[in-house]
Structures are given as structure tokens and as C-alpha cells.
Short mmCIF file of C-alpha atoms and ligand atoms in Angstrom, two decimals:
data_model
loop_
_atom_site.label_atom_id
_atom_site.label_comp_id
_atom_site.label_asym_id
_atom_site.label_seq_id
_atom_site.Cartn_x
_atom_site.Cartn_y
_atom_site.Cartn_z
CA PRO A 1 -19.09 6.62 -13.27
CA ALA A 2 -15.64 7.90 -14.19
CA ALA A 3 -12.96 5.83 -12.50
CA GLN A 4 -10.91 7.54 -9.78
CA ILE A 5 -7.73 5.67 -10.61
CA GLY A 6 -6.55 3.14 -13.21
CA VAL A 7 -4.21 0.17 -13.20
CA THR A 8 -2.60 -1.16 -16.36
CA GLY A 9 -0.64 -4.41 -16.10
CA LEU A 10 -2.73 -7.02 -14.34
CA ALA A 11 -0.23 -9.79 -13.54
CA VAL A 12 0.01 -10.79 -9.86
CA MET A 13 1.08 -7.37 -8.57
CA GLY A 14 -1.21 -5.14 -10.65
CA ARG A 15 -4.20 -7.41 -10.11
CA ASN A 16 -3.77 -7.33 -6.35
CA LEU A 17 -3.14 -3.60 -6.26
CA ALA A 18 -6.33 -3.02 -8.26
CA ARG A 19 -8.27 -5.27 -5.86
CA ASN A 20 -6.79 -3.43 -2.88
CA LEU A 21 -7.97 -0.10 -4.38
CA ALA A 22 -11.44 -1.48 -5.13
CA ARG A 23 -11.75 -2.92 -1.63
CA HIS A 24 -11.05 0.57 -0.29
CA GLY A 25 -14.02 1.92 -2.21
CA TYR A 26 -12.25 3.40 -5.23
CA THR A 27 -13.71 2.97 -8.69
CA VAL A 28 -10.79 1.36 -10.53
CA ALA A 29 -10.25 1.36 -14.28
CA VAL A 30 -8.40 -1.82 -15.26
CA HIS A 31 -6.45 -2.70 -18.37
CA ASN A 32 -3.91 -5.26 -19.51
CA ARG A 33 -2.14 -5.79 -22.85
CA SER A 34 -3.87 -9.14 -23.23
CA TYR A 35 -7.55 -8.74 -22.37
CA ALA A 36 -7.89 -12.21 -20.80
CA LYS A 37 -6.23 -11.02 -17.57
CA THR A 38 -8.64 -8.07 -17.35
CA GLU A 39 -11.64 -10.35 -17.86
CA SER A 40 -10.46 -12.86 -15.28
CA LEU A 41 -9.88 -10.12 -12.69
CA VAL A 42 -13.45 -8.87 -13.10
CA ALA A 43 -14.89 -12.40 -13.25
CA ASP A 44 -13.04 -13.60 -10.14
CA HIS A 45 -13.13 -10.47 -8.00
CA GLY A 46 -15.75 -8.16 -9.49
CA ASP A 47 -17.75 -8.45 -6.26
CA GLU A 48 -14.98 -6.84 -4.21
CA GLY A 49 -15.67 -3.35 -5.53
CA THR A 50 -16.21 -1.33 -8.69
CA PHE A 51 -13.98 -2.15 -11.65
CA VAL A 52 -14.22 -0.45 -15.04
CA PRO A 53 -12.60 -2.85 -17.51
CA SER A 54 -11.32 -1.72 -20.92
CA GLU A 55 -9.87 -3.70 -23.77
CA SER A 56 -8.08 -0.79 -25.45
CA VAL A 57 -5.73 1.77 -23.92
CA GLU A 58 -7.90 4.52 -25.47
CA ASP A 59 -11.04 3.32 -23.66
CA PHE A 60 -9.04 2.81 -20.47
CA VAL A 61 -7.77 6.42 -20.50
CA ALA A 62 -11.23 7.71 -21.45
CA SER A 63 -12.77 5.96 -18.45
CA LEU A 64 -10.67 7.98 -15.97
CA ALA A 65 -11.67 11.13 -14.08
CA ARG A 66 -9.30 14.12 -14.34
CA PRO A 67 -6.61 14.63 -13.34
CA ARG A 68 -6.14 11.07 -14.53
CA LYS A 69 -4.14 8.78 -12.31
CA VAL A 70 -2.72 5.73 -14.07
CA ILE A 71 -0.74 3.08 -12.22
CA VAL A 72 1.59 1.15 -14.55
CA MET A 73 2.43 -2.27 -13.09
CA VAL A 74 4.24 -4.10 -15.88
CA LYS A 75 7.62 -5.78 -16.32
CA ALA A 76 10.39 -3.29 -15.55
CA GLY A 77 12.59 -1.93 -18.36
CA GLY A 78 11.49 -1.91 -22.00
CA PRO A 79 7.85 -2.92 -21.31
CA THR A 80 7.45 0.04 -18.92
CA ASP A 81 8.73 2.44 -21.61
CA ALA A 82 6.41 0.84 -24.18
CA VAL A 83 3.36 1.31 -21.96
CA ILE A 84 4.30 4.91 -21.10
CA ASP A 85 4.76 5.71 -24.80
CA GLU A 86 1.28 4.38 -25.50
CA LEU A 87 -0.30 6.35 -22.66
CA VAL A 88 1.36 9.73 -23.07
CA PRO A 89 -0.36 10.87 -26.31
CA LEU A 90 -3.73 10.12 -24.71
CA LEU A 91 -3.13 12.14 -21.55
CA ASP A 92 -3.60 15.83 -20.74
CA GLU A 93 -1.66 18.36 -18.71
CA GLY A 94 -1.73 17.59 -14.99
CA ASP A 95 -2.41 13.87 -15.41
CA ILE A 96 -0.29 11.52 -13.30
CA VAL A 97 1.47 8.39 -14.49
CA ILE A 98 2.61 6.16 -11.63
CA ASP A 99 5.25 3.49 -12.28
CA ALA A 100 4.84 1.03 -9.43
CA GLY A 101 7.17 -1.60 -10.92
CA ASN A 102 10.74 -2.24 -9.84
CA ALA A 103 12.40 0.37 -12.05
CA HIS A 104 16.05 1.29 -11.68
CA PHE A 105 16.08 4.87 -10.39
CA PRO A 106 18.11 6.41 -13.27
CA ASP A 107 15.31 5.18 -15.61
CA THR A 108 12.78 6.88 -13.35
CA ARG A 109 14.73 10.14 -13.49
CA ARG A 110 14.81 9.97 -17.28
CA ARG A 111 11.08 9.20 -17.54
CA GLU A 112 10.15 11.89 -15.04
CA ALA A 113 12.08 14.55 -16.98
CA ALA A 114 10.49 13.46 -20.28
CA LEU A 115 6.94 13.55 -18.93
CA LYS A 116 7.47 16.80 -17.05
CA ALA A 117 8.45 18.41 -20.36
CA LYS A 118 4.99 17.39 -21.63
CA GLY A 119 3.19 18.85 -18.60
CA LEU A 120 2.57 15.43 -17.05
CA HIS A 121 3.48 14.17 -13.60
CA PHE A 122 5.51 11.00 -13.41
CA VAL A 123 5.65 9.24 -10.07
CA GLY A 124 8.15 6.40 -9.75
CA THR A 125 7.10 4.54 -6.66
CA GLY A 126 8.61 1.66 -4.75
CA VAL A 127 6.11 -0.98 -3.68
CA SER A 128 7.29 -3.68 -1.31
CA GLY A 129 5.54 -6.68 0.13
CA GLY A 130 5.09 -8.98 -2.84
CA GLU A 131 1.66 -10.25 -3.89
CA GLU A 132 0.40 -10.44 -0.34
CA GLY A 133 1.38 -6.86 0.37
CA ALA A 134 -0.11 -5.53 -2.86
CA LEU A 135 -3.46 -7.00 -1.85
CA ASN A 136 -3.54 -6.35 1.88
CA GLY A 137 -1.32 -3.31 2.28
CA PRO A 138 2.22 -2.80 0.96
CA SER A 139 4.88 -0.34 2.00
CA ILE A 140 4.77 2.40 -0.64
CA MET A 141 7.65 4.76 -1.49
CA PRO A 142 6.51 7.40 -4.02
CA GLY A 143 8.81 9.90 -5.68
CA GLY A 144 7.94 12.56 -8.27
CA SER A 145 6.61 16.05 -7.64
CA ARG A 146 5.23 17.09 -4.27
CA GLU A 147 2.25 18.53 -6.14
CA SER A 148 1.34 15.09 -7.49
CA TYR A 149 1.56 13.66 -3.99
CA GLU A 150 -1.16 16.03 -2.81
CA VAL A 151 -3.59 14.33 -5.19
CA LEU A 152 -2.19 10.83 -5.12
CA GLY A 153 -0.83 10.56 -1.58
CA PRO A 154 -4.17 10.14 0.22
CA ILE A 155 -5.10 7.21 -2.06
CA LEU A 156 -1.74 5.50 -1.67
CA GLU A 157 -1.77 6.04 2.10
CA ASP A 158 -5.26 4.55 2.20
CA ILE A 159 -4.20 1.27 0.57
CA SER A 160 -0.80 0.97 2.29
CA ALA A 161 -0.03 -1.13 5.36
CA LYS A 162 -0.70 0.56 8.71
CA VAL A 163 1.34 0.29 11.88
CA ASP A 164 -0.26 1.76 15.01
CA GLY A 165 -2.66 3.53 12.65
CA THR A 166 0.17 5.23 10.73
CA PRO A 167 0.32 4.53 6.97
CA CYS A 168 3.45 2.86 5.58
CA CYS A 169 3.54 5.43 2.78
CA THR A 170 4.91 8.94 2.62
CA TYR A 171 6.31 11.31 0.02
CA VAL A 172 9.96 10.32 -0.43
CA GLY A 173 11.36 13.07 -2.68
CA PRO A 174 11.60 14.35 -6.27
CA ASP A 175 12.05 12.33 -9.48
CA GLY A 176 13.84 9.02 -8.78
CA ALA A 177 13.91 9.26 -4.96
CA GLY A 178 11.12 6.71 -4.44
CA HIS A 179 12.68 4.03 -6.60
CA PHE A 180 16.09 4.81 -5.08
CA VAL A 181 14.80 4.21 -1.58
CA LYS A 182 13.09 1.00 -2.72
CA MET A 183 16.43 -0.13 -4.17
CA VAL A 184 18.24 0.47 -0.86
CA HIS A 185 15.38 -1.29 0.94
CA ASN A 186 16.08 -4.34 -1.22
CA GLY A 187 19.83 -4.07 -0.59
CA ILE A 188 19.19 -4.02 3.15
CA GLU A 189 16.91 -7.03 2.65
CA TYR A 190 19.85 -8.89 1.07
CA ALA A 191 22.04 -8.03 4.09
CA ASP A 192 19.35 -9.02 6.57
CA MET A 193 18.83 -12.39 4.86
CA GLN A 194 22.56 -13.14 4.67
CA LEU A 195 23.04 -12.30 8.36
CA ILE A 196 20.19 -14.61 9.32
CA ALA A 197 21.68 -17.34 7.13
CA GLU A 198 25.07 -16.94 8.83
CA ALA A 199 23.44 -17.11 12.27
CA TYR A 200 21.67 -20.30 11.20
CA ASP A 201 24.95 -21.80 9.96
CA LEU A 202 26.75 -20.93 13.21
CA LEU A 203 23.99 -22.51 15.30
CA LYS A 204 23.98 -25.56 13.07
CA GLN A 205 27.73 -26.07 13.12
CA GLY A 206 28.43 -24.74 16.61
CA LEU A 207 25.70 -26.71 18.36
CA GLY A 208 25.18 -29.53 15.90
CA ALA A 209 21.54 -28.46 16.16
CA SER A 210 18.78 -29.72 13.86
CA ALA A 211 16.76 -27.39 11.69
CA ALA A 212 13.77 -27.87 13.99
CA GLU A 213 15.85 -26.94 17.05
CA ILE A 214 17.16 -23.85 15.29
CA ALA A 215 13.59 -22.94 14.31
CA ASP A 216 12.77 -22.81 18.03
CA ILE A 217 15.74 -20.53 18.67
CA PHE A 218 14.56 -18.14 15.95
CA ARG A 219 11.04 -18.28 17.34
CA THR A 220 12.36 -17.18 20.73
CA TRP A 221 14.45 -14.44 19.12
CA ASN A 222 11.33 -13.18 17.39
CA GLU A 223 9.92 -12.24 20.78
CA GLY A 224 12.72 -9.73 21.43
CA ASP A 225 14.67 -6.93 19.70
CA LEU A 226 15.06 -9.03 16.56
CA GLU A 227 11.31 -9.36 16.00
CA SER A 228 10.78 -9.10 12.25
CA PHE A 229 9.09 -10.68 9.27
CA LEU A 230 12.34 -12.27 8.09
CA ILE A 231 13.09 -13.91 11.48
CA GLU A 232 9.49 -15.12 11.63
CA ILE A 233 9.58 -16.75 8.18
CA THR A 234 13.01 -18.21 8.95
CA ALA A 235 11.46 -20.14 11.85
CA GLU A 236 8.66 -21.27 9.53
CA VAL A 237 11.06 -22.42 6.82
CA LEU A 238 13.31 -24.27 9.30
CA SER A 239 10.30 -26.12 10.72
CA GLN A 240 9.25 -27.37 7.31
CA VAL A 241 9.76 -31.09 6.64
CA ASP A 242 10.22 -32.26 3.06
CA ALA A 243 7.29 -34.51 2.14
CA GLU A 244 9.30 -36.65 -0.24
CA THR A 245 12.37 -37.46 1.87
CA GLY A 246 11.23 -36.71 5.42
CA SER A 247 14.34 -34.52 5.84
CA ALA A 248 14.34 -30.92 6.91
CA PHE A 249 13.21 -28.90 3.89
CA VAL A 250 16.22 -26.55 4.15
CA ASP A 251 18.52 -29.56 3.73
CA VAL A 252 17.04 -30.60 0.38
CA VAL A 253 17.14 -27.13 -1.21
CA LEU A 254 20.11 -26.56 -3.53
CA ASP A 255 22.53 -24.09 -1.89
CA GLN A 256 22.90 -21.68 -4.82
CA ALA A 257 21.20 -18.33 -4.17
CA GLU A 258 19.77 -16.40 -7.09
CA GLN A 259 19.10 -12.69 -7.49
CA LYS A 260 17.07 -10.40 -9.67
CA GLY A 261 19.41 -7.41 -9.56
CA THR A 262 18.33 -4.88 -6.94
CA GLY A 263 21.18 -5.93 -4.62
CA ARG A 264 23.63 -5.46 -7.45
CA TRP A 265 22.20 -2.00 -8.24
CA THR A 266 22.55 -1.00 -4.60
CA VAL A 267 26.19 -2.10 -4.47
CA GLN A 268 27.01 -0.41 -7.78
CA ASN A 269 25.47 2.81 -6.50
CA GLY A 270 27.34 2.48 -3.19
CA LEU A 271 30.57 2.36 -5.20
CA ASP A 272 29.51 5.38 -7.28
CA LEU A 273 28.78 7.40 -4.16
CA GLY A 274 31.81 6.09 -2.26
CA VAL A 275 29.66 4.90 0.64
CA PRO A 276 30.93 1.73 2.32
CA ILE A 277 27.83 -0.46 2.30
CA THR A 278 29.89 -3.52 3.16
CA GLY A 279 26.99 -5.50 4.66
CA ILE A 280 24.94 -5.26 1.47
CA ALA A 281 28.01 -5.89 -0.70
CA GLU A 282 29.06 -9.00 1.25
CA ALA A 283 25.51 -10.31 1.08
CA THR A 284 25.36 -9.79 -2.68
CA PHE A 285 28.77 -11.40 -3.19
CA ALA A 286 27.85 -14.29 -0.87
CA ARG A 287 24.97 -15.09 -3.24
CA ALA A 288 27.41 -14.88 -6.15
CA LEU A 289 29.87 -17.20 -4.38
CA SER A 290 27.12 -19.74 -3.69
CA GLY A 291 26.35 -19.79 -7.40
CA SER A 292 30.03 -20.05 -8.48
CA VAL A 293 29.77 -23.75 -9.24
CA PRO A 294 33.10 -24.35 -11.08
CA GLN A 295 35.05 -22.49 -8.39
CA ARG A 296 33.28 -24.33 -5.57
CA THR A 297 33.82 -27.66 -7.30
CA ALA A 298 37.53 -26.89 -7.67
CA ALA A 299 37.81 -25.89 -4.02
CA VAL A 300 35.77 -28.51 -2.17
CA GLY A 301 38.15 -31.12 -0.77
CA THR A 302 41.11 -29.26 -2.28
CA LEU A 303 41.64 -26.18 -0.14
CA PRO A 304 43.01 -27.24 3.25
CA ALA A 305 40.90 -26.01 6.18
CA HIS A 306 43.29 -26.45 9.12
CA ALA A 307 40.27 -25.57 11.20
CA GLN A 308 39.47 -26.65 14.70
CA ALA A 309 36.15 -27.96 15.94
CA PHE A 310 33.78 -25.52 17.62
CA ASP A 311 34.22 -25.67 21.36
CA VAL A 312 30.83 -24.77 22.79
CA THR A 313 30.76 -25.54 26.50
CA ASP A 314 27.76 -23.37 27.37
CA ARG A 315 25.01 -23.87 24.82
CA GLU A 316 22.79 -21.01 26.04
CA ALA A 317 25.71 -18.58 26.19
CA PHE A 318 26.67 -19.43 22.60
CA ILE A 319 23.10 -18.89 21.39
CA GLU A 320 23.02 -15.50 23.14
CA ASP A 321 26.39 -14.57 21.60
CA VAL A 322 25.08 -15.35 18.12
CA ARG A 323 21.92 -13.34 18.81
CA LEU A 324 23.93 -10.31 19.93
CA ALA A 325 26.29 -10.61 16.96
CA LEU A 326 23.33 -10.82 14.60
CA TYR A 327 21.72 -7.73 16.11
CA ALA A 328 24.96 -5.72 15.99
CA SER A 329 25.70 -6.73 12.39
CA LYS A 330 22.15 -5.86 11.43
CA VAL A 331 22.49 -2.37 12.91
CA VAL A 332 25.69 -1.92 10.87
CA ALA A 333 23.93 -2.93 7.63
CA TYR A 334 21.07 -0.48 8.28
CA SER A 335 23.45 2.26 9.36
CA GLN A 336 25.32 1.85 6.08
CA GLY A 337 22.10 1.78 4.04
CA PHE A 338 20.89 5.00 5.67
CA ASP A 339 24.29 6.57 4.94
CA GLN A 340 23.76 5.66 1.30
CA ILE A 341 20.32 7.30 1.33
CA ALA A 342 21.83 10.43 2.91
CA ALA A 343 24.61 10.59 0.31
CA ALA A 344 22.25 10.16 -2.66
CA SER A 345 19.81 12.63 -1.15
CA ALA A 346 22.55 15.25 -0.84
CA GLU A 347 23.86 14.56 -4.35
CA ASN A 348 20.43 14.82 -5.99
CA ASP A 349 18.78 17.42 -3.72
CA TRP A 350 16.12 14.95 -2.69
CA ALA A 351 15.89 16.05 0.97
CA ILE A 352 14.90 12.53 2.07
CA ASP A 353 13.74 12.25 5.67
CA ARG A 354 15.50 9.09 6.84
CA GLY A 355 13.38 8.73 9.97
CA ALA A 356 10.27 8.71 7.77
CA MET A 357 11.77 5.97 5.61
CA ALA A 358 12.29 3.76 8.67
CA ARG A 359 8.69 4.53 9.66
CA ILE A 360 7.17 3.43 6.34
CA TRP A 361 9.24 0.22 6.41
CA ARG A 362 7.69 -0.89 9.72
CA GLY A 363 4.84 -2.63 7.95
CA GLY A 364 3.95 -4.16 4.60
CA CYS A 365 7.48 -4.71 3.34
CA ILE A 366 9.96 -7.57 3.58
CA ILE A 367 12.28 -5.89 6.11
CA ARG A 368 9.43 -4.88 8.43
CA ALA A 369 10.68 -5.09 12.00
CA ARG A 370 10.20 -3.80 15.50
CA PHE A 371 13.72 -2.37 15.43
CA LEU A 372 12.79 0.22 12.76
CA ASN A 373 11.04 2.22 15.51
CA ARG A 374 14.45 2.69 17.11
CA ILE A 375 15.78 4.12 13.81
CA THR A 376 12.89 6.56 13.47
CA GLU A 377 13.48 7.69 17.07
CA ALA A 378 17.18 8.16 16.38
CA TYR A 379 16.46 10.50 13.45
CA GLU A 380 13.82 12.29 15.51
CA ARG A 381 16.53 13.02 18.08
CA ASP A 382 18.81 14.31 15.32
CA ALA A 383 17.57 14.59 11.72
CA ASP A 384 21.16 15.13 10.53
CA LEU A 385 22.66 12.25 12.48
CA PRO A 386 25.95 11.53 10.65
CA LEU A 387 26.04 7.85 11.69
CA LEU A 388 23.09 5.79 12.87
CA LEU A 389 25.46 3.58 14.90
CA ALA A 390 26.50 6.65 16.90
CA ASP A 391 22.95 7.40 18.09
CA GLU A 392 22.71 7.01 21.86
CA TYR A 393 20.31 4.06 21.67
CA PHE A 394 22.45 2.12 19.21
CA THR A 395 25.78 2.81 20.94
CA GLY A 396 24.16 1.12 23.94
CA ALA A 397 22.43 -1.71 22.10
CA VAL A 398 25.43 -2.56 19.94
CA GLY A 399 27.96 -1.77 22.66
CA ASN A 400 26.40 -4.43 24.90
CA GLY A 401 27.02 -7.05 22.27
CA VAL A 402 30.50 -6.16 21.06
CA GLN A 403 32.32 -8.78 23.13
CA ALA A 404 29.88 -11.47 22.02
CA TRP A 405 30.31 -10.30 18.42
CA ARG A 406 34.11 -10.66 18.70
CA ARG A 407 33.79 -14.13 20.22
CA VAL A 408 31.44 -15.29 17.46
CA VAL A 409 33.55 -13.93 14.60
CA SER A 410 36.79 -15.34 16.03
CA GLN A 411 35.23 -18.75 16.80
CA ALA A 412 33.82 -18.88 13.28
CA ALA A 413 37.24 -18.05 11.82
CA LEU A 414 38.93 -20.76 13.89
CA ALA A 415 36.27 -23.31 12.96
CA GLY A 416 36.41 -22.39 9.27
CA VAL A 417 32.77 -21.34 9.04
CA PRO A 418 32.31 -18.49 6.54
CA THR A 419 30.65 -15.43 8.07
CA PRO A 420 31.33 -12.69 5.49
CA ALA A 421 28.57 -10.36 6.69
CA PHE A 422 29.17 -10.88 10.44
CA SER A 423 32.93 -10.37 10.07
CA SER A 424 32.90 -7.48 7.64
CA SER A 425 30.32 -5.68 9.79
CA LEU A 426 32.58 -6.03 12.79
CA ALA A 427 35.53 -4.79 10.69
CA TYR A 428 33.43 -1.78 9.66
CA TYR A 429 32.52 -1.12 13.30
CA ASP A 430 36.16 -1.20 14.34
CA GLY A 431 37.18 0.81 11.29
CA VAL A 432 34.71 3.61 11.75
CA ARG A 433 35.47 3.94 15.47
CA ALA A 434 39.29 3.80 15.07
CA GLU A 435 41.09 6.94 16.14
CA ARG A 436 43.71 6.36 13.50
CA LEU A 437 43.57 4.17 10.42
CA PRO A 438 46.42 2.80 8.30
CA ALA A 439 45.07 4.96 5.47
CA SER A 440 48.06 7.19 6.30
CA LEU A 441 50.28 4.48 4.81
CA ILE A 442 48.06 4.25 1.72
CA GLN A 443 48.44 7.99 1.19
CA ALA A 444 52.22 7.74 1.58
CA GLN A 445 52.37 4.88 -0.93
CA ARG A 446 50.24 6.85 -3.41
CA ASP A 447 52.56 9.81 -3.09
CA PHE A 448 55.58 7.52 -3.54
CA PHE A 449 54.55 5.90 -6.82
CA GLY A 450 52.23 8.50 -8.31
CA ALA A 451 53.03 11.87 -6.68
CA HIS A 452 49.39 11.94 -5.57
CA THR A 453 50.26 14.20 -2.58
CA TYR A 454 49.11 13.97 1.04
CA ARG A 455 47.92 16.15 3.87
CA ARG A 456 49.58 16.29 7.29
CA THR A 457 48.14 15.91 10.77
CA ASP A 458 49.99 18.94 12.10
CA LYS A 459 49.45 21.67 9.50
CA ASP A 460 47.18 22.68 6.62
CA GLY A 461 48.03 22.27 2.96
CA THR A 462 48.97 19.49 0.56
CA PHE A 463 52.45 18.11 0.26
CA HIS A 464 54.64 15.91 -1.87
CA THR A 465 57.87 14.20 -0.93
CA ASP A 466 60.56 13.88 -3.62
CA TRP A 467 60.82 10.09 -3.21
CA SER A 468 63.12 9.51 -6.20
CA GLY A 469 65.40 12.39 -5.31
CA ASP A 470 66.56 13.78 -1.98
CA ARG A 471 63.35 12.85 -0.16
CA THR A 472 62.61 16.36 1.02
CA GLU A 473 59.06 17.59 1.38
CA GLN A 474 57.59 20.40 -0.73
CA PRO A 475 54.18 22.05 -0.54
CA ALA A 476 52.21 20.68 -3.50
P1 LIG B 1 5.61 -9.19 -14.40
O1 LIG B 1 6.84 -8.47 -14.03
O2 LIG B 1 5.69 -10.65 -14.61
O3 LIG B 1 4.98 -8.49 -15.72
C1 LIG B 1 3.85 -9.02 -16.37
C2 LIG B 1 2.94 -7.90 -16.82
O4 LIG B 1 3.64 -7.01 -17.70
C3 LIG B 1 1.74 -8.42 -17.56
O5 LIG B 1 0.64 -7.63 -17.24
C4 LIG B 1 2.16 -8.24 -19.01
O6 LIG B 1 1.08 -8.15 -19.90
C5 LIG B 1 2.87 -6.90 -18.91
N1 LIG B 1 3.76 -6.64 -20.05
C6 LIG B 1 4.93 -7.24 -20.32
N2 LIG B 1 5.48 -6.71 -21.44
C7 LIG B 1 4.62 -5.76 -21.88
C8 LIG B 1 4.62 -4.85 -22.98
N3 LIG B 1 5.65 -4.81 -23.83
N4 LIG B 1 3.56 -4.02 -23.13
C9 LIG B 1 2.54 -4.06 -22.26
N5 LIG B 1 2.49 -4.88 -21.19
C10 LIG B 1 3.51 -5.71 -21.00
O7 LIG B 1 4.43 -8.90 -13.35
P2 LIG B 1 4.45 -8.78 -11.75
O8 LIG B 1 3.04 -8.53 -11.39
O9 LIG B 1 5.20 -9.88 -11.11
O10 LIG B 1 5.30 -7.45 -11.47
C11 LIG B 1 4.92 -6.20 -12.00
C12 LIG B 1 5.96 -5.18 -11.60
O11 LIG B 1 6.02 -5.11 -10.19
C13 LIG B 1 7.38 -5.51 -12.07
O12 LIG B 1 8.03 -4.32 -12.42
C14 LIG B 1 8.01 -6.12 -10.84
O13 LIG B 1 9.41 -5.99 -10.83
C15 LIG B 1 7.34 -5.31 -9.75
N6 LIG B 1 7.27 -5.93 -8.43
C16 LIG B 1 7.01 -7.25 -8.29
C17 LIG B 1 6.94 -7.83 -7.05
C18 LIG B 1 6.61 -9.27 -6.91
O14 LIG B 1 6.62 -9.77 -5.78
N7 LIG B 1 6.28 -9.96 -7.98
C19 LIG B 1 7.16 -7.05 -5.83
C20 LIG B 1 7.35 -5.66 -6.06
C21 LIG B 1 7.42 -5.14 -7.32
P3 LIG B 1 0.51 -9.49 -20.60
O15 LIG B 1 -0.42 -10.11 -19.60
O16 LIG B 1 -0.20 -8.99 -21.80
O17 LIG B 1 1.69 -10.36 -20.93
#
């Protein structure tokens, strides 16, 4: 029988996606550059459904029913282009090529335009959830044409994660919108992880608590507003004992965080759009600082701390303060990420429904969390909400924790414990809610040295002061 969908690229992700499709009853054409991976998939999992293996790309394409639907799941970058170039001459008008790898969205826009010119649909889709998600239900963020989604959407929704029966997959928007949203998802993931790491550090240093004790705190937190995959795995990791040394596992892991680049892309794009995504940026830079070995070596034992010891008199109150500060900082990071989505959506005419994005992130992906329901509800109340933080639910939820947040950030500063994401999120909160910012002084300085002009609070127009002359003001 002709296969309903094909997967080329059968490393961990492609293999599991193909199995997921087969388990849902689809006849799946499978192909990989080196045939051994195709053979092993069929040998190991052939009983899970119907696979149609092909050794050549030609046979693979020929085994597909029309309109052909080909999922490309190979290494991002050059390899993706190579595979697309091989496929395109074999395809016919109306066929759909789906790039489910971690492409950078400008590449997706370029590929989509090139395939559209040939009468083909190109769907760049974000897939989150790692190997586990690919097999059992990922969060799926497809871009491309709406027309292609009509054919492809039902299949993707079928194999996606479900929360309360709702699929964690929806049409995101044209061309690169899907990969863009996946990129911001990853940026938010960086922020979430950094905030959790800072909370752990504060509990460790503030309470002198062991990893196992902190694991219990996270386990308790996971029963409330903070309930999420990342909090859950944090408790698991902190409970782990190293077999070799008998120490807490977290204490034997080298403290230099690595990254594959999606956080960096998100920050670069935030700068391009002029959207202050400070939580994501601090998280990305915190990883960079951890890996700055020569600088850290030069600084350790050299830079004076002049810090004072933590003074925690009420253990439970301190834990609750850290929890509230974590929640508030997390809301800031998400609020900023959704601002970035709104800005890119406006710039590219993507018309992205932010509430729907929060909905499809509730399951399958790394940032899945109970709290995403609150975000969906906020955008249901107002689809054009200018600031997530200003939604009535979040003003309450964050407002309740502001004093705790201030105590935590100031105690951390006095004790010399670095909390870049906690502190910059609080600075953003105070900045965005300030009635008047010292940006007035920046504007005056710019006019002074560069005649860059300024606007006034009391009348319309642009003005320049003759700083080097008689210092009178002229309309500019
Ligand atoms: P890899 O990124 O390790 O890619 C390996 C696959 O790419 C193999 O099938 C390999 O074929 C194929 N490949 C590499 N170069 C070429 C080429 N020039 N021509 C044809 N095929 C080529 O695999 P993963 O499964 O880890 O990831 C696949 C994609 O999914 C990537 O884009 C990744 O970023 C993304 N992703 C990964 C996640 C994860 O958790 N791993 C999560 C979400 C997305 P061969 O066997 O012949 O070498």
C-alpha cells in the first residue's frame, strides 16, 4: 500500500517520530542516508505498525501517496539543504516537505520561498520534547501555508501530546513562524532553567541545605503553581547520589554550562526587534559566564567579596520567599518571550495567536507547566494584551510576591550570591511599571553630544537645544 507519510533521517528523533506515526496506524515510508539505520528500525520495531523501507530516495518518494508528505529529520543547516535538494526534483506540485529539525527561522523562510516557487509546500515545524516526546507525543509547532496544514495538521495533531484531550499542536503561522516560536520556546527554557538554578543556589547558601533537602523543597513546590516538568526533574536530579563518590550527583558535575545555540538565536533576535528579553539574555550569558574559565580563574580568590553571611532566622519564610521570587521572575521571562513573539508576528505578518502557543506548550515539551493555562486564559481575556504581566491574574499572582522578591534579591546581593535572572527580572518589573524613567536624561545627553533631538512632555514636536552656543531651544 502507498505510504501515507514518509520520514527521512532516522537518528534518534526521526526514528521515534516514525514509530509514533506507525503506532497511530499510519503507513510510514522510512529512509535514511545510510541504509543500516532504516534496516534496524524495521528489525527492532517493525511489529509496531506498517513501515515501508527504501534504500534510495527515489524509491522512498515513489512509495508515498499523493500529495506526498515527507518529514525531514536530519542535522540542521547544510544537511537539511542537501536532503531538500535531493527530494525536490522527485516531487510534484502540491507535495509537502516538512522540516522537523531545529532550523533557524530565517533558513526556513528562505527554504519556504524557494519551494513555493516550485509549487511545493514547505512546512518548517518546531518539535519539542526530545527523544521521549518524539515517541510518545511531542509539542509540535508547524509553520508554512495554512493550506498545507489542512492536509498535514490532523496527522500531526494525532501524534502530538494531549492535555485534557487537546492536542499540543496547532497551526502557528506562515513560512518561518513555527521555527520562530520553537526558538522562543527554547529561549524561555533557558530562562526557566537559570531561574531554577538560582533558586537552588539561594536555598543551598541561605539554608546550608543539602541537595537531598532541596530536592524535597522542589518536590513540594511541584504540587503548587510552579508545577512543571523542569521543577519535577530538578527534584529528581538533586536526589541523585553519585555511585562513585557517594556525594550528591549535582556536586560532582562540572559547573560549566554548554549550549547548542537556540538561546543565542533568541537573544540576537530580541536585539534585532528591540524587545527586552532580559530573562532569556541573562540566562544565556550566565551559561557563557560559567564557561569563561580564564576569567573565572583570574577572579576566584582575587575579587574581594565584602559580603555578609545570610541571616535566615525563619527557615520556612525564607523558602516561601524564594518560591515567590522564582514564580514572579518566571512570569517576567514568559511575559518577555510572548512580547518577542508579538513583535515578530507583527513584523512578519504571521498573526500568531499567543494564547494558542501557551496551550500547545502545556504538554510534550520541556517547558510544559500548569502555569501555561493561566497564560492561555490571559490571552483569551484579551487577545491583544500588550503585556502579559499586566493581565489581572498575573498582577495578582506576581503582586503578592513582590515584597518577597525584593527581600530575596537584596539578601542575595548582600551575601554575594549571583542571581542575574532573579535581579534583572525584578529590575524589568520596576522599569516597566515606573511612571517616569531616567531615559529623559539619556535623550538629553544624546542631544548634547550628537544633536539627536528630543521630544517634550508638555507639547508635540521634536526639539534640539544649541548646547555649544547660547543653549536656546529650537524646533528640530
Ligand atoms: P542528528 O541531528 O544527530 O542528525 C543525524 C541524522 O542526520 C542522521 O539520520 C544522518 O544520516 C542525517 N544526516 C546528516 N548529514 C546528512 C546529509 N548530508 N545528508 C543526509 N542525511 C544526513 O539527529 P537527531 O535525531 O538528534 O536530530 C534530528 C533533528 O532534530 C536535528 O535537526 C535536531 O536539531 C532536531 N531535534 C533534536 C532533538 C533532540 O532531542 N535530539 C529535539 C528536537 C529537535 P546518517 O545516519 O546517514 O548519518
